[in-house]
Tab-separated table of C-alpha atoms in Angstrom:
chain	number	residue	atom	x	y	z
A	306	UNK	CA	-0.570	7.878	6.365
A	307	UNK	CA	0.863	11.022	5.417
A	308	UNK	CA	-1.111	14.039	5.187
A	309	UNK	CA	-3.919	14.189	2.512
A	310	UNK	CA	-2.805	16.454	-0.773
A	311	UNK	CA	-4.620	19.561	-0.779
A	312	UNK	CA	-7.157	19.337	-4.137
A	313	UNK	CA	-8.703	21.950	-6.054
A	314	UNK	CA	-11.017	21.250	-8.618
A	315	UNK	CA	-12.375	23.179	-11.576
A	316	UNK	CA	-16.152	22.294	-12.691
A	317	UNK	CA	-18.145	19.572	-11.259
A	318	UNK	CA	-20.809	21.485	-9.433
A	319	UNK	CA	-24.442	21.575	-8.733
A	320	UNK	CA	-25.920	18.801	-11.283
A	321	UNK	CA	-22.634	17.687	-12.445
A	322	UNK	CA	-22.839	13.330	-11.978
A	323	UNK	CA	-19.027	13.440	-12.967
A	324	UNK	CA	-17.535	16.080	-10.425
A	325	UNK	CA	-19.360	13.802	-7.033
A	326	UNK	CA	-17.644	10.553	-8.579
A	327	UNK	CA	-14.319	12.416	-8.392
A	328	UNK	CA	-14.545	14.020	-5.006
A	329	UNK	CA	-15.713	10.273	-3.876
A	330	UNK	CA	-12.609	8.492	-5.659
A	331	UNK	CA	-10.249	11.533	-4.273
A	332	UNK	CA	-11.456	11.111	-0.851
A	333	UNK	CA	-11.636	7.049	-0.916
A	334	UNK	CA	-8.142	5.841	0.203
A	335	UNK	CA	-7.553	8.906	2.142
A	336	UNK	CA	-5.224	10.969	-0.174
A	337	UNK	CA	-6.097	14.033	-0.829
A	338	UNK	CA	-8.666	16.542	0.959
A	339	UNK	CA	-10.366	18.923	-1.110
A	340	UNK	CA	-9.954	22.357	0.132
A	341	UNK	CA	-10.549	25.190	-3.123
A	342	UNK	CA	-12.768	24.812	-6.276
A	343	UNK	CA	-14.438	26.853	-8.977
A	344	UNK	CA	-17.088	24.270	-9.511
A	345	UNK	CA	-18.883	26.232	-12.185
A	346	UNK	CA	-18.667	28.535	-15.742
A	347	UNK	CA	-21.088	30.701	-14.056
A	348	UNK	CA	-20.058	32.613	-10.725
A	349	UNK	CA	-23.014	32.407	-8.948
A	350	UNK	CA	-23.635	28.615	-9.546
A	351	UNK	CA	-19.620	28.016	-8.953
A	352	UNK	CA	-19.822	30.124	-5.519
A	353	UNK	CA	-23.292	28.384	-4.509
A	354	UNK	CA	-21.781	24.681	-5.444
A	355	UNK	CA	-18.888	25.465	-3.044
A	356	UNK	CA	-21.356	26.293	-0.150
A	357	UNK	CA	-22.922	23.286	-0.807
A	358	UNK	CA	-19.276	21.172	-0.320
A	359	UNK	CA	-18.777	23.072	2.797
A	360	UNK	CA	-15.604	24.967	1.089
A	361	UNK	CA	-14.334	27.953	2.861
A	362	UNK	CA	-15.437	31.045	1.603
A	363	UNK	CA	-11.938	32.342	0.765
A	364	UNK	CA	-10.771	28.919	-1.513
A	365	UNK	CA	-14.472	28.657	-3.151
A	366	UNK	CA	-13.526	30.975	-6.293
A	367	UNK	CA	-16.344	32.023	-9.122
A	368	UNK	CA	-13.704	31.187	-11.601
A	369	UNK	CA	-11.225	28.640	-12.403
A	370	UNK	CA	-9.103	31.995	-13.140
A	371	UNK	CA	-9.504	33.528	-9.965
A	372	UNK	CA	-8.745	29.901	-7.960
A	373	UNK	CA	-5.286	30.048	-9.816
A	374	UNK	CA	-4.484	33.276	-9.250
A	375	UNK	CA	-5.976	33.345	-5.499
A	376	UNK	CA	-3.944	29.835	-4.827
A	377	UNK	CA	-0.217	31.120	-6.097
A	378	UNK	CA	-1.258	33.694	-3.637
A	379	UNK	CA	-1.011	31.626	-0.838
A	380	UNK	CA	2.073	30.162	0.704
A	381	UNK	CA	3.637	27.393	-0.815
A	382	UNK	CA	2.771	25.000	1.725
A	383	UNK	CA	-1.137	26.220	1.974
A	384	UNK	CA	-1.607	26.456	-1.511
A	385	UNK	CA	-3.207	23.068	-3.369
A	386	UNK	CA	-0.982	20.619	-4.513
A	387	UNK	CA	-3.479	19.126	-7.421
A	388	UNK	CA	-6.027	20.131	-9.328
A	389	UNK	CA	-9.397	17.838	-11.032
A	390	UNK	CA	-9.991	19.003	-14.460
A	391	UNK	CA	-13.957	17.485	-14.309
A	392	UNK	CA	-15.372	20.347	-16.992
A	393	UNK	CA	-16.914	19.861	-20.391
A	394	UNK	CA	-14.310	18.712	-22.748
A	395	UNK	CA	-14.012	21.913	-24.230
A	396	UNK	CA	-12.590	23.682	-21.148
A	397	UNK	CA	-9.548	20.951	-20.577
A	398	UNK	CA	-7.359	22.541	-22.238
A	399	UNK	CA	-6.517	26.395	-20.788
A	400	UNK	CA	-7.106	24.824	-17.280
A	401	UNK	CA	-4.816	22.272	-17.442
A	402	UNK	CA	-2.433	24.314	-19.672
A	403	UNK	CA	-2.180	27.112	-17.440
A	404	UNK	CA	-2.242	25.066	-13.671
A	405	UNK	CA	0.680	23.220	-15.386
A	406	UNK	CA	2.072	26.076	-16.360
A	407	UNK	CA	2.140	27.165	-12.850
A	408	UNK	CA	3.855	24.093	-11.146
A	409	UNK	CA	0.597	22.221	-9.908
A	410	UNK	CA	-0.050	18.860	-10.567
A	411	UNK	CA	-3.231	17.899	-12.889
A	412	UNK	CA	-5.696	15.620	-12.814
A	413	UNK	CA	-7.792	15.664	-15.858
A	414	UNK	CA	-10.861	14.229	-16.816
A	415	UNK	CA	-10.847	12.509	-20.396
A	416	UNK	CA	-10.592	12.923	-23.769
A	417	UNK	CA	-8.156	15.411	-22.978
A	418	UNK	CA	-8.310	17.651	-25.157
A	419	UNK	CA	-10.034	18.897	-28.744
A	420	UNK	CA	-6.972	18.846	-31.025
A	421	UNK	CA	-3.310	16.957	-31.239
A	422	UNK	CA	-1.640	20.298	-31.876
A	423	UNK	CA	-3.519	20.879	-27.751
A	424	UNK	CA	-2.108	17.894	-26.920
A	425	UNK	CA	0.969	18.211	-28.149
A	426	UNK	CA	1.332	21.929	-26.296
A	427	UNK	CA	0.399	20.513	-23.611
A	428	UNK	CA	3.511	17.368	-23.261
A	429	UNK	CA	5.360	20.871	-23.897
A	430	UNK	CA	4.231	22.290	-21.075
A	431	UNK	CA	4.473	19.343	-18.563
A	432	UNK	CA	7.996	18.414	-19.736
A	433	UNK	CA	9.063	22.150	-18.661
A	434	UNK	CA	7.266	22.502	-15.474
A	435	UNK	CA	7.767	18.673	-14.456
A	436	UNK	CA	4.492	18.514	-12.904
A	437	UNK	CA	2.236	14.774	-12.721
A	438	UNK	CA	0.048	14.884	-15.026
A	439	UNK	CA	-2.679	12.093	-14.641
A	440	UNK	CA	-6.055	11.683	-17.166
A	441	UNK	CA	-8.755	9.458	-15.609
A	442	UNK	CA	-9.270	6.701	-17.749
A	443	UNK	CA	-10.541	4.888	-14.544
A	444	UNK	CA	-11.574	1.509	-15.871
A	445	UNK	CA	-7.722	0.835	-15.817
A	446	UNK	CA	-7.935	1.071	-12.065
A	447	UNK	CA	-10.133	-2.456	-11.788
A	448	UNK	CA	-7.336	-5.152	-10.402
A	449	UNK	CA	-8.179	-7.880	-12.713
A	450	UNK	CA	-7.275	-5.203	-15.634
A	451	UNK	CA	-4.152	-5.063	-14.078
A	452	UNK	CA	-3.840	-8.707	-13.967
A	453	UNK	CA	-4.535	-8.928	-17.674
A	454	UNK	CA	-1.696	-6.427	-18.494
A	455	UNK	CA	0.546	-8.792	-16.596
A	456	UNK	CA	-0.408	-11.913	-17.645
A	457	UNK	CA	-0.051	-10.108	-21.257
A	458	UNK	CA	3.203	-8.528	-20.410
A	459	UNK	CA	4.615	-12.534	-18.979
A	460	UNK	CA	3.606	-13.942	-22.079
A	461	UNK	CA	1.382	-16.096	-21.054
A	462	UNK	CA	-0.905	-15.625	-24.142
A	463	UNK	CA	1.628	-16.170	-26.131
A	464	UNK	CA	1.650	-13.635	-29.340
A	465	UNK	CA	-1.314	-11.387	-29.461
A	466	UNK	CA	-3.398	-12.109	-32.651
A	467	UNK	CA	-6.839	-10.289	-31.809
A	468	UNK	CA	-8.297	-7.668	-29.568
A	469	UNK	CA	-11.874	-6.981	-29.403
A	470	UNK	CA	-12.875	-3.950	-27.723
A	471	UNK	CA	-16.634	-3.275	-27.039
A	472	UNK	CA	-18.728	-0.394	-25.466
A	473	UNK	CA	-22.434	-0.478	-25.458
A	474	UNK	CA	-24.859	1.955	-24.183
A	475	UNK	CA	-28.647	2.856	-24.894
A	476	UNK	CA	-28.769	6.574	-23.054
A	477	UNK	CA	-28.161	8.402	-25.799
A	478	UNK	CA	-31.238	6.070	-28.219
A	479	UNK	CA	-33.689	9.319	-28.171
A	480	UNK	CA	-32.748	12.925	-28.420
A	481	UNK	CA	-32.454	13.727	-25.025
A	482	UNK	CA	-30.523	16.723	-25.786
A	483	UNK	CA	-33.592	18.148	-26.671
A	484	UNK	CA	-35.266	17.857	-23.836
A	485	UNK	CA	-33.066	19.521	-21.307
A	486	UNK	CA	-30.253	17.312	-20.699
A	487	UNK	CA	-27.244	18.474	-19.171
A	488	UNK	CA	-24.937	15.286	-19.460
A	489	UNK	CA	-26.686	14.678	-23.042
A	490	UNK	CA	-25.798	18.625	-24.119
A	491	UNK	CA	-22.849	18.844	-23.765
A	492	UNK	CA	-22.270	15.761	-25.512
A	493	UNK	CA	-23.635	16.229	-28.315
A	494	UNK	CA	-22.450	19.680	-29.264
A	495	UNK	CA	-19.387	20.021	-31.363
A	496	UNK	CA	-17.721	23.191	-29.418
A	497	UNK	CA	-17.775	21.786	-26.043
A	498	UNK	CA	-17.476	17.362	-26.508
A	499	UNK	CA	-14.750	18.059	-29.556
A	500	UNK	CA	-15.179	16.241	-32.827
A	501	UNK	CA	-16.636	13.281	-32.222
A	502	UNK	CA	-19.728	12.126	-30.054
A	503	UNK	CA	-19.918	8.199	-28.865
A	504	UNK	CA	-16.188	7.728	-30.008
A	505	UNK	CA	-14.682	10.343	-28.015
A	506	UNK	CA	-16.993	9.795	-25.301
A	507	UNK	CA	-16.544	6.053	-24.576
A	508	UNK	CA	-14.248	4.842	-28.072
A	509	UNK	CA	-11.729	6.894	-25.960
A	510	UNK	CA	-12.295	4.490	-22.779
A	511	UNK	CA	-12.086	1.347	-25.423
A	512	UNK	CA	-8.828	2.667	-27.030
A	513	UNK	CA	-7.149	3.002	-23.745
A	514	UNK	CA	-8.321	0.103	-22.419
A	515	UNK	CA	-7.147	-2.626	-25.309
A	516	UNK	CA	-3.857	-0.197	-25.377
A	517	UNK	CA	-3.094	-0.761	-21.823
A	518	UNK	CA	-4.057	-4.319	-21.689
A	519	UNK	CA	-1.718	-5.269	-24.639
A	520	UNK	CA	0.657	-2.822	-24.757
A	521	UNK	CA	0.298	-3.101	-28.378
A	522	UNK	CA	0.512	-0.245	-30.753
A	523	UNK	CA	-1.415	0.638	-33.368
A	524	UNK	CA	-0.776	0.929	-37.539
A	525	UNK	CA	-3.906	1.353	-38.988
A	526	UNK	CA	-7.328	1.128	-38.887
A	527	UNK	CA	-10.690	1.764	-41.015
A	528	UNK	CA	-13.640	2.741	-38.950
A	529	UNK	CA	-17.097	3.451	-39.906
A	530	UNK	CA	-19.030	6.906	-38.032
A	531	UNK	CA	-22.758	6.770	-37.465
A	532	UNK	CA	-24.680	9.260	-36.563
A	533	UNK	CA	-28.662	7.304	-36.059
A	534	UNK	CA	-30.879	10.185	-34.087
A	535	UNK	CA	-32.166	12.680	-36.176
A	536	UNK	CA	-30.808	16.312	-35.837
A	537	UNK	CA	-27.336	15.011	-33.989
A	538	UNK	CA	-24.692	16.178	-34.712
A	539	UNK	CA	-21.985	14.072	-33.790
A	540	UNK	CA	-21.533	10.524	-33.861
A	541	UNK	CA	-23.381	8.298	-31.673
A	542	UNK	CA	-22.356	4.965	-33.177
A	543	UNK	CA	-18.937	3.524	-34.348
A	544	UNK	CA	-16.991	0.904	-36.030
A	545	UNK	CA	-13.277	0.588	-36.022
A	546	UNK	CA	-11.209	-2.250	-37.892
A	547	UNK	CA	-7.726	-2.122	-36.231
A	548	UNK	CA	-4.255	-3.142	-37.385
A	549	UNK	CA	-1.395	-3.158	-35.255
A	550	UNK	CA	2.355	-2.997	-34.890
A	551	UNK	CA	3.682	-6.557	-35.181
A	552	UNK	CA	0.926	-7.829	-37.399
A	553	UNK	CA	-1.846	-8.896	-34.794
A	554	UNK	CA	-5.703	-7.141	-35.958
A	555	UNK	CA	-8.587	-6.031	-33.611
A	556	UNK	CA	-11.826	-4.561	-33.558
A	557	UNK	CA	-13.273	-1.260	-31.484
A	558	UNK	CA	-17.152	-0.944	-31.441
A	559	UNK	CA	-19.092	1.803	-29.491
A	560	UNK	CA	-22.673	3.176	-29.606
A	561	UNK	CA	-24.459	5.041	-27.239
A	562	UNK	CA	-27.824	4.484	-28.864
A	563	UNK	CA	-28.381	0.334	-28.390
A	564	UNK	CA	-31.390	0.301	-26.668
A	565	UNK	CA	-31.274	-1.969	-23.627
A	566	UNK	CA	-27.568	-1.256	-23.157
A	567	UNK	CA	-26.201	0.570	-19.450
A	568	UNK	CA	-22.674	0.555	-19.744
A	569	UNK	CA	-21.541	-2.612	-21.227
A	570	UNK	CA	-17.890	-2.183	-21.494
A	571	UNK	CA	-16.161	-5.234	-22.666
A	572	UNK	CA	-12.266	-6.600	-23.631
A	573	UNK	CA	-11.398	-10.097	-25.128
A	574	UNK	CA	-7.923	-10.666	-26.023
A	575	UNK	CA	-6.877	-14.129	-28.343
A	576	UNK	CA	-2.959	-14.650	-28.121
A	577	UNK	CA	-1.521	-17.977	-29.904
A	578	UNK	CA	-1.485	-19.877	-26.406
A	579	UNK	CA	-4.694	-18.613	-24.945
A	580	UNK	CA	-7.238	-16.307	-24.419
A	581	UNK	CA	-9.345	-13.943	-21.790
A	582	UNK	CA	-12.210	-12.239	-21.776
A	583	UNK	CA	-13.574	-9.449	-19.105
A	584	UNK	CA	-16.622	-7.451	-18.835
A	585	UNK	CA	-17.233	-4.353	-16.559
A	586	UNK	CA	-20.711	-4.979	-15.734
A	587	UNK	CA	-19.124	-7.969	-14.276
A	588	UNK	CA	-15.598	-7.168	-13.239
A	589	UNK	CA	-14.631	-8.951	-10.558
A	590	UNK	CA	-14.095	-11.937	-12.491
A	591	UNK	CA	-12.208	-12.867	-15.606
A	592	UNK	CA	-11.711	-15.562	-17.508
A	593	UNK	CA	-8.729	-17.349	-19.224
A	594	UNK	CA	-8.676	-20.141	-21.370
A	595	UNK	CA	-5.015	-21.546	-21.594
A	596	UNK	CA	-4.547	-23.395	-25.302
A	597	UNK	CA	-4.478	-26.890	-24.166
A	598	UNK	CA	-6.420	-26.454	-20.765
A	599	UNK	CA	-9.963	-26.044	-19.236
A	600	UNK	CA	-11.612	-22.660	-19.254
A	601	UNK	CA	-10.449	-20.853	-15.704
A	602	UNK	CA	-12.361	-17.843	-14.063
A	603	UNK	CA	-9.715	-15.535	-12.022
A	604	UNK	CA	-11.556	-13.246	-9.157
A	605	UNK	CA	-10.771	-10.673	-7.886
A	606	UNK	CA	-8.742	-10.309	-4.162
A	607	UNK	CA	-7.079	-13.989	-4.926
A	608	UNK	CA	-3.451	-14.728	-3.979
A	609	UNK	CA	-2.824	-15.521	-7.147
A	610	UNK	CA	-3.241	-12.494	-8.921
A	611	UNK	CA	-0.347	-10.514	-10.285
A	612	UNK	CA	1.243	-7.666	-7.422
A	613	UNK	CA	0.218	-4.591	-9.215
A	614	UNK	CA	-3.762	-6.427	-8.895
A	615	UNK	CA	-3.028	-7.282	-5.235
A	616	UNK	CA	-1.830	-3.710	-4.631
A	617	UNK	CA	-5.301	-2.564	-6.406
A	618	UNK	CA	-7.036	-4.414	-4.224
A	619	UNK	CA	-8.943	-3.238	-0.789
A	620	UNK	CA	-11.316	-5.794	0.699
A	621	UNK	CA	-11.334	-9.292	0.499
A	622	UNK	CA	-12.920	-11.709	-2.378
A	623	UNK	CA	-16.332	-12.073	-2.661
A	624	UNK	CA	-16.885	-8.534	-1.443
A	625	UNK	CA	-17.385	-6.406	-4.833
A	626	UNK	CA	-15.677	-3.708	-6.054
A	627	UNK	CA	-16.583	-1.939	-8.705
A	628	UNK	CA	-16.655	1.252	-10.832
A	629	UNK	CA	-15.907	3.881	-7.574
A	630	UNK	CA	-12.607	1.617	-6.464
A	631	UNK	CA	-11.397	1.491	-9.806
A	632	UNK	CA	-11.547	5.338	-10.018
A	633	UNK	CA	-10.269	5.412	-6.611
A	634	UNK	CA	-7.143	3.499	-7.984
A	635	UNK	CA	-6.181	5.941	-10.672
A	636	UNK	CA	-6.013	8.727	-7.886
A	637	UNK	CA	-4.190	6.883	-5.703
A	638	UNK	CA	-1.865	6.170	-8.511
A	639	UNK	CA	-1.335	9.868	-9.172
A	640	UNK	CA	-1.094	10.559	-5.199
A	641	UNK	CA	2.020	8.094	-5.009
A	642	UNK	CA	3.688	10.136	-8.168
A	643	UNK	CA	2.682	13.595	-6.503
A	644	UNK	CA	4.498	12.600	-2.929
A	645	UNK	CA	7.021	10.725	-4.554
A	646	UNK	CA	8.348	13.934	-6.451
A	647	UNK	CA	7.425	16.381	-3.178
A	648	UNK	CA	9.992	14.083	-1.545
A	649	UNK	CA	12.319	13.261	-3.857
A	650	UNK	CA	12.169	9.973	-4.017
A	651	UNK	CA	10.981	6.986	-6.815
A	652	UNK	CA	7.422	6.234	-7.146
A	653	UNK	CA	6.213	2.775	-5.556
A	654	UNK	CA	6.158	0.767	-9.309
A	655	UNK	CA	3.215	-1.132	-7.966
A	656	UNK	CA	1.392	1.920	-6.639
A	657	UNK	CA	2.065	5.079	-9.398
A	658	UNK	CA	0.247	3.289	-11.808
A	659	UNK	CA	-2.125	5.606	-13.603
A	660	UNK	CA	-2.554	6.596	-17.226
A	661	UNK	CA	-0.436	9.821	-18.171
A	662	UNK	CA	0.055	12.277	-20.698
A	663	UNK	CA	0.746	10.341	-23.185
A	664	UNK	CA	-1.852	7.954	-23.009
A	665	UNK	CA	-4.186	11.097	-22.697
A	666	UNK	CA	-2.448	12.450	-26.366
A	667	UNK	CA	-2.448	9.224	-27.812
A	668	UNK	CA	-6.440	8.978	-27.554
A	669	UNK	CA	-6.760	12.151	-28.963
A	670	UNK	CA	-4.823	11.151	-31.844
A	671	UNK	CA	-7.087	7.837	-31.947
A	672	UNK	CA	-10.080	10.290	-32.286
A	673	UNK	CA	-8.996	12.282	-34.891
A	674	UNK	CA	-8.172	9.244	-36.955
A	675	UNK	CA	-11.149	7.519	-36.239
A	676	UNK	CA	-13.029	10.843	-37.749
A	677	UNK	CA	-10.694	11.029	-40.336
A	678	UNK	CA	-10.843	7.312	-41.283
A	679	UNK	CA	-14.687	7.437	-41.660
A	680	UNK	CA	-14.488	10.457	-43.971
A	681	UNK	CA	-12.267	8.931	-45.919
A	682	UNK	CA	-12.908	6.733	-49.286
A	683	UNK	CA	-9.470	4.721	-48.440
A	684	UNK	CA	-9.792	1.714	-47.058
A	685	UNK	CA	-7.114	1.992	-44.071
A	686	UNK	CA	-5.665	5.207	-42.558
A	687	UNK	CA	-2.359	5.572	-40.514
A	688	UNK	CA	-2.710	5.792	-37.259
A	689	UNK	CA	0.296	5.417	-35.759
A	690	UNK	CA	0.826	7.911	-33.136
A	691	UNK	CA	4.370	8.587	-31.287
A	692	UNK	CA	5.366	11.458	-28.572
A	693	UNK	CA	6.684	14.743	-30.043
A	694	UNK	CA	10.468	15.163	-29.812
């Protein structure tokens, strides 16, 4: 094992669920050792979260300012070679802008950012400085996802006719912003979550997921924005008809206010020679129904899963992983890119496998849309979405 990466990280301090799950992933297949953070907008909370990680005094910075500044201080080999973007939405942006800027790779927490035109500055950016640029849409990272992709990718569903892409949740049912919720404040509040609530919370995750899975593209869609508790205000439920590239048609649902629901994220793709269905509640099993065959459940850790599942894979069947490994995955993937450019040499195919920039820009676009599209009296809006030139 080479050495670990040296990691910075910019929010995720005391009281922050999000920033622990990234310093767990980070530290779970040994690649990366996190050594500098401003874990906090305010000083004194940043400084006090750092004590609390055991950071050095000198690398535990009261702002994600000073960190940058106080790390291109430091000789090129001592300085950090990454830094987690784990902040409010709002703050993604002129973090990752600027660390980019500065020749240090990012890892950035998702939706990316607020706006395309953000987005868009930011491929900009990355395409000068040539930095990895990774954005944690971690249920990617779960091996029989993988396997889907593949099995997609080989044909063996034969031409894609429908996706179905759920996400249910019940947190959000009440207004717990009210009532002195940090995860639920933030959320709900236009100037730091962005411009839309559930979808860009979790119809982000869905997007990604069915685009990854398929590889398909999409062409339009017509989607329906909810907002149920009183005094919201940003969506907390959503609808989304989809139409894509090559004539096949899907369906994105999300809520955050089903009562009952934890975090029922599910995918269900119907080609014209079969079909599979996965659920992440459940997600070390899959199953696939071939067209003219009995119903088969794939598990995870099996020899007969594709390479790039096998290589996402770290104890044996029947032992589960789950929602930590998968996020685990995705910075493992982004560790391979980072050495693999530090030494000048290709990426292992079946290891660098993460979601990028693009992906990151693409579900920003998918937001927008999805607002737009609600807003709208047309029936379908275009959402096709392509890198800048």
């Amino acid at each position: 094992m080479p050495r670990p990466l040296k990691l910075g990280m910019v929010g995720g301090g005391q009281g922050a669920f999000i920033g622990s799950v990234h310093r767990m992933a980070a530290r779970l297949d040994g690649h990366y050792e996190l050594v500098a953070g401003a874990l906090s907008s305010t000083p004194e909370r940043a400084l006090a979260s750092g004590r609390d990680l055991g950071l050095p005094d000198d690398r535990s910075y009261p702002t994600w300012e000073a960190m940058l500044e106080g790390e291109l201080a430091r000789p090129e080999g001592d300085r950090i070679d990454a830094v987690s973007i784990v902040t409010p939405n709002h703050m993604h942006y002129p973090v990752a802008r600027a660390f980019a800027a500065a020749g240090i790779h990012v890892i950035c927490d998702k939706p990316l950012v607020h706006t395309s035109e953000q987005a868009n500055d930011l491929l900009a950016v990355v395409k000068q400085s040539g930095v990895v640029f990774a954005v944690t849409y971690n249920y990617t990272g779960y091996p029989l996802i993988r396997h889907a992709r593949d099995m997609i990718a080989a044909g063996t569903l034969g031409d894609i006719r429908k996706v179905v892409v759920e996400y249910h949740q019940g947190w959000l049912a009440t207004n717990l912003e009210a009532q002195d919720s940090k995860q639920a404040d933030w959320r709900t509040d236009p100037a730091r979550s962005g411009m839309a609530g559930a979808v860009g919370d979790i119809g982000s995750h869905a997007e990604n997921l069915a685009a990854t899975v398929t590889g398909l593209e999409l062409d339009s869609i017509c989607a329906d924005l909810t907002t149920f508790v009183p005094g919201r205000r940003l969506d907390d439920d959503g609808s989304v008809l989809m139409r894509f590239v090559g004539g096949a048609r899907g369906v994105l649902m999300c809520s955050q206010v089903e009562v009952g629901e934890e975090n029922d994220l599910r995918l269900r793709v119907y080609g014209t020679k079969g079909g599979l269905s996965w659920s992440q509640e459940n997600p070390n099993r899959m199953e696939y129904t071939p067209l003219d065959g009995p119903r088969q459940v794939l598990t995870r850790g099996q020899g007969y899963l594709s390479p790039a599942a096998q290589a996402a894979n770290r104890i044996p069947a029947g032992h589960p992983e789950a929602f930590l490994e998968a996020f685990a995955t995705i910075y493992t993937g982004a560790a391979e890119a980072i050495r693999a450019k530090q030494e000048g040499r290709d990426p292992d195919p079946l290891v660098a496998i993460y979601p990028t920039l693009d992906d990151g820009a693409r579900g920003v676009h998918f937001i927008e849309k999805t607002v737009e599209s609600s807003q709208s009296d047309r029936k379908w809006t275009d959402a096709r979405w392509s890198a800048p030139q």
